[in-house]
Short mmCIF file of C-alpha atoms in Angstrom, two decimals:
data_model
loop_
_atom_site.label_atom_id
_atom_site.label_comp_id
_atom_site.label_asym_id
_atom_site.label_seq_id
_atom_site.Cartn_x
_atom_site.Cartn_y
_atom_site.Cartn_z
CA MET E 1 -24.59 -13.23 15.95
CA GLN E 2 -21.69 -14.50 18.05
CA LYS E 3 -20.45 -11.79 20.28
CA ILE E 4 -16.62 -11.84 20.55
CA SER E 5 -14.69 -10.67 23.61
CA LYS E 6 -11.13 -11.58 22.90
CA LEU E 7 -9.27 -11.56 19.62
CA ALA E 8 -5.75 -12.54 18.44
CA VAL E 9 -3.77 -11.06 15.73
CA LEU E 10 -0.85 -12.68 13.74
CA THR E 11 1.35 -12.14 10.75
CA SER E 12 2.30 -15.21 8.62
CA GLY E 13 4.33 -15.98 5.48
CA GLY E 14 6.58 -13.33 3.92
CA ASP E 15 6.87 -9.99 5.75
CA ALA E 16 5.57 -6.87 4.02
CA PRO E 17 5.97 -3.19 4.85
CA GLY E 18 2.61 -1.97 6.40
CA MET E 19 2.14 -4.98 8.60
CA ASN E 20 3.02 -2.97 11.76
CA PRO E 21 0.52 -0.16 11.05
CA CYS E 22 -2.09 -2.80 10.53
CA ILE E 23 -1.29 -4.48 13.80
CA ARG E 24 -1.42 -1.10 15.58
CA ALA E 25 -4.85 -0.47 14.04
CA VAL E 26 -6.20 -3.89 15.06
CA VAL E 27 -4.96 -3.47 18.62
CA ARG E 28 -6.25 -0.03 19.26
CA THR E 29 -9.57 -0.49 17.46
CA ALA E 30 -10.23 -3.67 19.47
CA ILE E 31 -9.40 -1.96 22.77
CA TYR E 32 -11.59 1.08 21.84
CA ASN E 33 -14.51 -1.39 21.40
CA GLY E 34 -13.89 -2.99 24.78
CA LEU E 35 -12.15 -6.23 23.53
CA ASN E 36 -9.08 -7.94 24.89
CA VAL E 37 -6.23 -8.45 22.38
CA VAL E 38 -3.54 -11.06 22.12
CA GLY E 39 -0.42 -10.91 19.89
CA VAL E 40 0.66 -14.22 18.35
CA LYS E 41 4.39 -14.45 17.71
CA GLN E 42 5.59 -16.14 14.44
CA GLY E 43 2.32 -16.66 12.86
CA TYR E 44 0.62 -20.13 12.89
CA LYS E 45 3.77 -21.46 14.66
CA GLY E 46 2.87 -19.29 17.57
CA LEU E 47 -0.62 -20.68 17.78
CA ILE E 48 0.72 -24.30 17.96
CA GLU E 49 3.53 -23.40 20.45
CA ASN E 50 1.21 -21.10 22.55
CA ASP E 51 3.55 -18.22 22.05
CA MET E 52 1.13 -15.40 22.76
CA TYR E 53 1.06 -12.37 24.84
CA ASP E 54 -1.60 -9.71 25.97
CA MET E 55 -1.29 -6.43 24.20
CA ASN E 56 -2.46 -2.99 25.19
CA LYS E 57 -2.29 0.51 23.45
CA ARG E 58 1.24 0.97 24.44
CA SER E 59 2.24 -2.32 22.95
CA VAL E 60 1.95 -0.77 19.51
CA SER E 61 3.50 2.59 20.22
CA ASN E 62 6.03 3.96 17.64
CA ILE E 63 5.77 1.20 15.15
CA LEU E 64 4.11 2.93 12.25
CA ASN E 65 7.52 3.63 10.67
CA LEU E 66 8.88 0.12 11.15
CA GLY E 67 9.25 -2.37 8.40
CA GLY E 68 8.89 -6.05 8.98
CA THR E 69 6.44 -7.09 11.74
CA ILE E 70 6.79 -6.69 15.56
CA LEU E 71 4.96 -10.05 15.90
CA LYS E 72 7.53 -11.84 13.71
CA THR E 73 6.47 -14.30 11.06
CA ALA E 74 7.18 -17.80 9.97
CA ARG E 75 6.03 -20.49 7.60
CA CYS E 76 4.62 -23.37 9.55
CA LEU E 77 4.29 -26.84 7.90
CA GLU E 78 2.84 -28.28 11.02
CA PHE E 79 -0.31 -26.13 10.83
CA ARG E 80 -1.15 -27.95 7.53
CA THR E 81 -1.78 -31.07 9.60
CA ASP E 82 -4.97 -32.06 11.56
CA GLU E 83 -2.86 -32.42 14.65
CA GLY E 84 -1.24 -29.10 14.30
CA MET E 85 -4.66 -27.37 13.85
CA GLU E 86 -6.03 -29.22 16.79
CA THR E 87 -3.18 -28.05 19.04
CA ALA E 88 -3.70 -24.42 17.82
CA TYR E 89 -7.43 -24.60 18.49
CA GLN E 90 -7.04 -25.94 22.00
CA ASN E 91 -4.55 -23.19 22.75
CA LEU E 92 -6.87 -20.53 21.52
CA LYS E 93 -9.84 -21.99 23.62
CA ALA E 94 -7.63 -22.23 26.68
CA GLN E 95 -6.97 -18.49 26.48
CA GLY E 96 -10.68 -17.62 25.72
CA ILE E 97 -9.85 -16.28 22.24
CA ASP E 98 -12.90 -16.37 19.89
CA ALA E 99 -11.67 -14.38 16.90
CA LEU E 100 -8.53 -14.13 14.80
CA VAL E 101 -7.05 -11.48 12.44
CA VAL E 102 -4.64 -13.06 10.11
CA ILE E 103 -2.28 -10.85 8.02
CA GLY E 104 -0.58 -12.44 5.05
CA GLY E 105 -0.80 -13.79 1.55
CA ASP E 106 -2.36 -16.75 -0.06
CA GLY E 107 -0.66 -19.35 1.92
CA THR E 108 -1.79 -17.59 5.06
CA PHE E 109 -5.38 -17.45 3.83
CA THR E 110 -5.42 -21.06 2.74
CA GLY E 111 -4.61 -22.11 6.28
CA ALA E 112 -7.03 -19.59 7.79
CA LEU E 113 -9.89 -20.86 5.66
CA ARG E 114 -9.23 -24.54 6.31
CA PHE E 115 -8.96 -23.79 10.12
CA SER E 116 -12.15 -21.75 10.09
CA LYS E 117 -14.10 -24.47 8.38
CA LYS E 118 -12.72 -27.09 10.86
CA TYR E 119 -13.46 -24.82 13.90
CA PRO E 120 -16.26 -22.38 12.91
CA ASP E 121 -16.55 -21.03 16.56
CA ILE E 122 -13.33 -19.08 15.86
CA GLN E 123 -14.23 -16.14 13.66
CA ILE E 124 -11.47 -15.27 11.23
CA ILE E 125 -10.80 -12.13 9.07
CA GLY E 126 -7.93 -11.97 6.68
CA VAL E 127 -5.88 -8.85 5.80
CA PRO E 128 -3.95 -9.02 2.50
CA GLY E 129 -0.29 -8.46 3.41
CA THR E 130 2.00 -9.38 0.49
CA ILE E 131 4.37 -7.37 -1.71
CA ASP E 132 3.29 -9.45 -4.71
CA ASN E 133 -0.16 -7.74 -4.92
CA ASP E 134 -1.76 -10.96 -6.17
CA LEU E 135 -4.84 -11.44 -4.15
CA TYR E 136 -8.33 -11.04 -5.72
CA GLY E 137 -10.49 -8.66 -3.72
CA SER E 138 -8.07 -5.82 -3.17
CA THR E 139 -6.64 -3.48 -5.76
CA TYR E 140 -3.50 -3.10 -3.55
CA THR E 141 -2.05 -5.35 -0.90
CA LEU E 142 0.03 -4.28 2.06
CA GLY E 143 3.62 -3.81 1.22
CA PHE E 144 3.28 -3.59 -2.59
CA ASP E 145 3.54 0.20 -2.87
CA THR E 146 6.72 0.28 -0.61
CA ALA E 147 8.32 -2.66 -2.29
CA THR E 148 7.78 -1.06 -5.83
CA ASN E 149 9.29 2.24 -4.59
CA THR E 150 12.31 0.28 -3.22
CA VAL E 151 12.75 -1.33 -6.63
CA ILE E 152 12.44 1.94 -8.47
CA GLU E 153 15.11 3.57 -6.27
CA ALA E 154 17.39 0.62 -6.83
CA ILE E 155 16.94 0.68 -10.72
CA ASP E 156 17.44 4.49 -10.88
CA LYS E 157 20.85 3.88 -9.32
CA ILE E 158 21.72 1.01 -11.62
CA ARG E 159 20.65 3.16 -14.60
CA ASP E 160 23.37 5.82 -13.71
CA THR E 161 26.12 3.20 -13.81
CA ALA E 162 24.64 1.47 -16.90
CA ASP E 163 24.76 4.83 -18.81
CA ALA E 164 28.36 5.47 -17.72
CA HIS E 165 29.62 2.21 -19.15
CA ASP E 166 27.23 1.41 -22.06
CA ARG E 167 25.87 -1.58 -20.18
CA LEU E 168 22.86 -3.83 -20.40
CA PHE E 169 21.54 -4.75 -17.08
CA PHE E 170 19.21 -7.64 -16.31
CA ILE E 171 17.49 -6.92 -13.00
CA GLU E 172 15.40 -9.65 -11.25
CA VAL E 173 12.56 -8.54 -8.99
CA MET E 174 10.26 -10.53 -6.83
CA GLY E 175 6.98 -11.87 -8.20
CA ARG E 176 7.01 -15.71 -8.78
CA ASP E 177 3.35 -15.75 -9.90
CA SER E 178 2.73 -12.07 -10.30
CA GLY E 179 4.48 -9.50 -12.35
CA ALA E 180 2.92 -6.49 -10.61
CA ILE E 181 6.15 -5.07 -9.20
CA ALA E 182 8.01 -5.69 -12.35
CA LEU E 183 5.36 -4.02 -14.58
CA ARG E 184 5.03 -0.88 -12.51
CA ALA E 185 8.72 -0.52 -11.73
CA GLY E 186 9.58 -1.06 -15.36
CA ILE E 187 7.28 1.78 -16.51
CA SER E 188 8.43 4.00 -13.80
CA CYS E 189 12.16 3.52 -14.61
CA GLY E 190 11.80 3.46 -18.47
CA ALA E 191 12.92 -0.19 -18.78
CA GLU E 192 13.63 -1.34 -22.35
CA ALA E 193 11.87 -4.72 -21.70
CA ILE E 194 9.84 -6.27 -18.86
CA LEU E 195 9.50 -10.07 -18.61
CA LEU E 196 6.42 -11.14 -16.71
CA PRO E 197 5.05 -14.67 -15.59
CA GLU E 198 1.75 -13.67 -17.08
CA VAL E 199 3.06 -13.04 -20.60
CA GLU E 200 5.46 -15.25 -22.50
CA THR E 201 8.14 -13.10 -24.27
CA ALA E 202 10.24 -14.97 -26.94
CA ILE E 203 13.96 -14.56 -26.38
CA ALA E 204 14.27 -13.71 -30.09
CA ASP E 205 11.80 -10.77 -29.63
CA LEU E 206 13.74 -9.50 -26.62
CA ILE E 207 17.07 -9.70 -28.55
CA ALA E 208 15.51 -7.78 -31.50
CA SER E 209 14.19 -5.10 -29.10
CA ILE E 210 17.65 -4.67 -27.52
CA LYS E 211 19.33 -4.48 -30.90
CA THR E 212 16.72 -1.84 -32.05
CA GLY E 213 17.42 0.25 -28.98
CA HIS E 214 21.18 0.22 -29.79
CA LEU E 215 20.53 1.29 -33.34
CA ASN E 216 18.40 4.14 -31.92
CA LYS E 217 21.61 5.32 -30.00
CA LYS E 218 20.53 4.11 -26.58
CA SER E 219 23.58 4.24 -24.35
CA SER E 220 22.20 1.61 -21.91
CA SER E 221 19.40 -0.91 -21.47
CA ILE E 222 17.53 -2.11 -18.54
CA VAL E 223 15.66 -5.44 -18.72
CA ILE E 224 13.46 -6.29 -15.70
CA VAL E 225 12.69 -9.99 -15.06
CA ALA E 226 10.06 -11.12 -12.58
CA GLU E 227 11.35 -14.07 -10.82
CA GLY E 228 8.58 -16.27 -12.18
CA ASP E 229 9.41 -15.76 -15.81
CA LYS E 230 8.90 -18.84 -17.91
CA HIS E 231 12.50 -18.78 -19.34
CA GLY E 232 14.01 -19.50 -15.95
CA GLY E 233 16.34 -17.38 -13.74
CA VAL E 234 17.70 -14.06 -14.72
CA TYR E 235 21.17 -15.54 -15.23
CA ASP E 236 19.85 -18.10 -17.79
CA ILE E 237 18.05 -15.23 -19.73
CA ALA E 238 21.13 -13.01 -19.72
CA LYS E 239 23.37 -15.90 -21.12
CA MET E 240 20.93 -16.47 -23.93
CA VAL E 241 20.98 -12.79 -24.83
CA GLU E 242 24.72 -12.47 -24.46
CA LYS E 243 25.38 -15.00 -27.31
CA GLU E 244 23.51 -12.60 -29.78
CA VAL E 245 24.30 -9.16 -28.33
CA GLU E 246 27.86 -8.10 -28.56
CA HIS E 247 27.68 -4.28 -28.28
CA TYR E 248 26.74 -4.17 -24.69
CA ASP E 249 28.63 -5.24 -21.53
CA ILE E 250 26.02 -7.43 -19.88
CA LYS E 251 25.53 -7.44 -16.08
CA VAL E 252 22.99 -9.10 -13.76
CA THR E 253 21.57 -7.85 -10.48
CA ILE E 254 19.08 -9.66 -8.21
CA LEU E 255 17.40 -7.37 -5.82
CA GLY E 256 16.09 -10.18 -3.62
CA HIS E 257 15.02 -9.48 -0.03
CA LEU E 258 15.89 -5.88 -0.33
CA GLN E 259 12.41 -5.42 -1.59
CA ARG E 260 10.80 -6.70 1.63
CA GLY E 261 12.61 -4.28 3.95
CA GLY E 262 12.37 -0.54 4.69
CA SER E 263 9.97 1.84 6.31
CA PRO E 264 6.56 1.61 4.93
CA SER E 265 5.36 4.36 2.47
CA SER E 266 2.62 6.74 3.41
CA PHE E 267 0.24 4.74 1.21
CA ASP E 268 1.10 1.54 3.08
CA ARG E 269 0.77 3.15 6.43
CA ILE E 270 -2.69 4.40 5.64
CA LEU E 271 -3.74 1.19 3.92
CA GLY E 272 -2.53 -0.95 6.83
CA SER E 273 -4.44 1.29 9.32
CA ARG E 274 -7.59 1.16 7.18
CA LEU E 275 -7.53 -2.64 6.69
CA GLY E 276 -6.76 -3.22 10.43
CA PHE E 277 -9.60 -1.04 11.47
CA ALA E 278 -11.97 -2.69 9.07
CA ALA E 279 -10.92 -6.16 10.24
CA VAL E 280 -11.89 -5.63 13.81
CA ASN E 281 -15.17 -3.94 12.87
CA ALA E 282 -16.00 -6.86 10.51
CA LEU E 283 -15.41 -9.32 13.42
CA ILE E 284 -17.63 -7.28 15.73
CA ALA E 285 -20.36 -7.35 13.07
CA GLY E 286 -20.15 -11.06 13.11
CA GLU E 287 -18.31 -11.71 9.79
CA THR E 288 -16.01 -14.60 9.37
CA GLN E 289 -14.07 -16.35 6.50
CA HIS E 290 -13.61 -13.01 4.79
CA MET E 291 -10.75 -10.78 3.67
CA VAL E 292 -10.85 -7.03 3.97
CA GLY E 293 -9.60 -5.21 0.90
CA LEU E 294 -9.54 -1.91 -0.95
CA ARG E 295 -11.31 -1.52 -4.13
CA ALA E 296 -12.18 1.93 -5.82
CA ASN E 297 -10.84 3.51 -2.59
CA GLU E 298 -13.59 1.75 -0.62
CA ILE E 299 -13.08 -1.02 1.92
CA VAL E 300 -14.85 -4.16 0.90
CA LEU E 301 -15.28 -7.75 2.13
CA THR E 302 -14.39 -10.67 -0.06
CA SER E 303 -14.83 -14.32 0.97
CA LEU E 304 -11.47 -16.07 1.52
CA GLU E 305 -12.64 -18.71 -0.82
CA GLU E 306 -13.11 -16.23 -3.70
CA ALA E 307 -9.86 -14.39 -2.86
CA LEU E 308 -7.91 -17.58 -3.23
CA THR E 309 -9.65 -19.14 -6.21
CA SER E 310 -10.89 -16.26 -8.41
CA HIS E 311 -9.19 -16.00 -11.80
CA GLU E 312 -10.38 -12.43 -12.44
CA PHE E 313 -7.25 -11.09 -11.00
CA LYS E 314 -4.89 -9.87 -13.71
CA LEU E 315 -2.46 -7.17 -14.65
CA GLU E 316 -3.90 -4.08 -16.24
CA ASP E 317 -3.98 -4.30 -20.14
CA ASP E 318 -3.32 -0.56 -20.62
CA LEU E 319 -0.17 -0.80 -18.43
CA MET E 320 1.19 -3.69 -20.38
CA GLN E 321 0.51 -1.99 -23.75
CA MET E 322 2.04 1.18 -22.52
CA ALA E 323 5.18 -0.51 -21.12
CA HIS E 324 5.95 -1.59 -24.69
CA ILE E 325 5.04 1.55 -26.49
CA LEU E 326 6.95 3.85 -24.07
CA SER E 327 10.12 1.80 -24.24
CA ILE E 328 10.77 2.13 -27.92
#
């Protein structure tokens, strides 16, 4: 087993509430175990540009409540090249770093896995940090709970104005490849319809559902659209419905990056802390090319390969059935 002495931590890809609690746990767990810790600014870009700094316990004081990431994040095309990876590797070796904790989503893990296979002497553990909740190996990913609560709060406010004016609102939420936010927010807010990238909903069926709701004396309707829906953007869908539905004043709201911000929820603070703690302990135990995750309220390890390629991840069948039944 390779004994590590110095590790680096970075956040990459889209930011997610809960990344800061995770960074805090990584830094303090590493120091507790006698390891030196380096923070990498702006993800893989920081590895290539050698933008790193030594961290101590005080470096992560008072960050539990902060959204975003104190290490900043970026998407780095150069890291996909052999030359970019070689530069990153040489910078790590020059600083005596022998282990990496990478916090991010599938793009982050894809880069981490390729880098680890190319340079196996750098141990790597991934932490799932993405509001989309779309990585196999963890029931929940960092930021998903906070983002969903943010969406619910926004939709509740939109419902108030929709009721006041007999309006039909189409609300687009994040989730290009995963409808996890849309599904849970839709159930929580009593949406009349939820359009998901995982399930193709015919526009004719959507229109029939809206008309039935009107006949049942509904004073407003909310349709939630995950941004990856097969019919296109939310404006396109609203225009198709508007041609057939005359009794509602139709409005469109795109929540956008509002969903990424805000102070992390209690759940995300604890999850980030647990995963950061587990990531360092996994490295100390000699693990590499794995992701730490939460399943059945237990911390488990899943290979990065499996986390990226497994097709077992899917939305819960009971939630999708319930969403339809409860909206009638």
